[in-house]
Amino acid sequence: MTDAPIYVPIPRDLYNEIIVRFHGAVDPVEFITRQARQLVRCKAVPFSPPENLSPGWRLSTLEELERSTAGHNWEEVFLLNGSKLLLPWRGHCYQAKVYDTRIRASGWLFDTVRDWFIFVTDAEDKDEWKYVEVKRSNKNEDFCQAAQLRQQSAKQSRRICDIASRSRG
């Protein structure tokens, strides 16, 4: 088995759009290859509600899922369904939302916040906690740094452990 390339046709208008958007500084073939590798590496899967539901039912199903108590465990921080994520990166602001136990962004589902972060930034060596901002769905608060939430969660866990050890002793 070799790494000999295969040729996949892409629409000419997409090819031209890539050239125009990046002012000719990016080779469209390399760009598309890099994006495909990134999707595979991040384990992203296309997001689509069940096709057999009418649009009204699909919307109500999404809203119902967001109201449920399911959510995403991001290491020490639990994010309820509907929690929003922001990632300011190189002059753009990327958004994602917790959907069931996964992260939904730009039509893709990611298993972890880290997978979404790498997909957006292509920076595996950076700490996503320093860049991602979170607005929890169960709190009436603005977006805050994920690192700050992580610290609060660690403090709360220590307090719970202290209380539990005092009650035993």
XYZ file of C-alpha atoms in Angstrom:
169
model
C 0.000 0.000 0.000
C 1.499 3.358 -0.999
C 0.592 6.950 -0.315
C 0.120 7.601 -4.012
C -2.506 10.314 -4.394
C -5.904 9.685 -5.852
C -7.746 12.377 -7.706
C -11.089 13.537 -6.390
C -13.016 16.016 -8.498
C -14.090 19.200 -6.727
C -16.436 21.772 -8.197
C -14.585 24.480 -10.120
C -16.517 27.241 -8.315
C -15.283 25.909 -4.937
C -11.713 25.733 -6.239
C -11.965 29.319 -7.502
C -13.584 30.542 -4.280
C -10.657 29.208 -2.244
C -8.201 31.025 -4.524
C -10.159 34.294 -4.320
C -10.807 34.108 -0.564
C -7.123 33.574 0.256
C -5.851 35.888 -2.512
C -3.969 33.048 -4.199
C -1.795 32.448 -1.124
C -3.245 28.971 -0.519
C -3.169 25.969 -2.820
C -6.797 24.699 -2.905
C -5.705 21.042 -3.080
C -3.463 21.392 -0.002
C -6.179 23.356 1.789
C -8.863 20.715 1.164
C -6.458 17.908 2.120
C -5.556 19.692 5.384
C -9.229 20.262 6.230
C -10.065 16.602 5.565
C -7.156 15.416 7.736
C -8.287 17.752 10.487
C -11.854 16.392 10.396
C -10.588 12.831 10.628
C -8.113 13.662 13.421
C -10.792 15.469 15.454
C -13.257 12.607 15.006
C -15.891 15.042 13.781
C -19.121 13.659 12.402
C -21.716 15.592 10.413
C -24.594 16.808 12.539
C -28.084 16.333 11.241
C -31.350 15.724 13.062
C -33.326 12.664 11.924
C -34.443 13.206 8.337
C -37.870 11.625 8.726
C -39.071 14.355 11.099
C -40.806 17.444 9.811
C -38.856 20.704 10.368
C -41.157 21.692 13.259
C -40.622 18.361 14.994
C -36.863 18.538 14.462
C -36.736 21.958 16.099
C -38.820 20.841 19.072
C -36.618 17.731 19.438
C -33.498 19.932 19.527
C -35.090 22.254 22.095
C -36.161 19.267 24.196
C -32.627 17.859 24.162
C -31.219 21.222 25.228
C -33.599 21.350 28.208
C -32.709 17.847 29.369
C -30.230 17.303 32.177
C -27.715 15.576 29.950
C -24.500 17.377 29.266
C -20.811 17.154 28.557
C -18.080 16.333 31.092
C -15.098 18.506 30.247
C -12.601 17.140 32.735
C -13.531 18.845 36.054
C -16.315 20.980 34.571
C -19.787 19.675 33.712
C -21.568 21.618 30.974
C -25.331 21.159 30.737
C -27.086 20.854 27.405
C -27.413 24.230 25.743
C -24.242 25.645 27.303
C -22.494 27.875 24.771
C -18.797 28.002 23.918
C -16.896 30.837 22.275
C -13.422 30.678 20.838
C -11.886 33.963 19.734
C -9.128 32.922 17.336
C -7.120 34.978 14.826
C -9.706 37.704 14.414
C -12.712 35.384 14.259
C -15.113 34.252 16.952
C -16.113 30.598 16.658
C -19.194 29.313 18.466
C -20.277 25.893 19.659
C -23.000 24.470 21.855
C -23.315 21.445 24.104
C -25.720 19.041 22.436
C -26.548 15.970 24.494
C -23.060 14.764 25.501
C -21.197 16.237 22.529
C -20.123 19.597 21.163
C -22.021 20.914 18.115
C -20.383 23.520 15.896
C -20.682 24.525 12.258
C -22.708 21.477 11.313
C -20.328 19.013 13.024
C -20.448 17.031 16.256
C -17.274 16.620 18.305
C -16.667 14.172 21.143
C -14.774 16.705 23.259
C -14.154 20.429 23.585
C -10.496 19.645 22.826
C -11.474 18.044 19.483
C -13.454 21.175 18.540
C -10.582 23.416 19.674
C -8.066 21.513 17.521
C -10.466 21.549 14.575
C -10.727 25.355 14.754
C -7.142 26.229 15.662
C -5.095 23.337 14.278
C -3.000 23.905 17.429
C -2.533 20.663 19.350
C 0.153 22.240 21.524
C -2.110 24.914 23.044
C -4.255 24.654 26.175
C -7.926 25.101 25.225
C -8.797 26.157 28.793
C -6.967 29.468 28.209
C -8.858 30.318 25.022
C -12.406 28.968 25.285
C -15.133 31.027 26.963
C -18.254 29.392 28.417
C -21.815 30.518 29.086
C -23.554 27.823 31.106
C -27.203 27.255 30.266
C -28.285 26.912 33.899
C -26.660 30.156 35.067
C -27.736 33.738 34.483
C -24.237 35.003 33.737
C -22.112 36.261 30.872
C -19.407 34.272 29.141
C -16.396 33.565 31.339
C -13.003 31.996 30.740
C -13.041 28.207 30.919
C -9.907 28.286 33.095
C -11.842 30.343 35.649
C -14.665 27.766 35.705
C -12.091 25.027 36.160
C -10.609 26.802 39.194
C -14.063 27.317 40.711
C -14.884 23.658 40.173
C -11.631 22.566 41.840
C -12.309 24.821 44.858
C -15.849 23.482 45.168
C -14.589 19.877 45.015
C -12.039 20.591 47.780
C -14.778 22.122 49.956
C -16.994 19.062 49.472
C -14.075 16.776 50.390
C -13.338 18.900 53.507
C -16.978 18.739 54.609
C -17.103 14.977 54.030
C -13.904 14.379 56.026
C -15.154 16.554 58.914
C -18.435 14.661 59.070
C -16.556 11.361 59.356
C -14.125 12.608 62.018
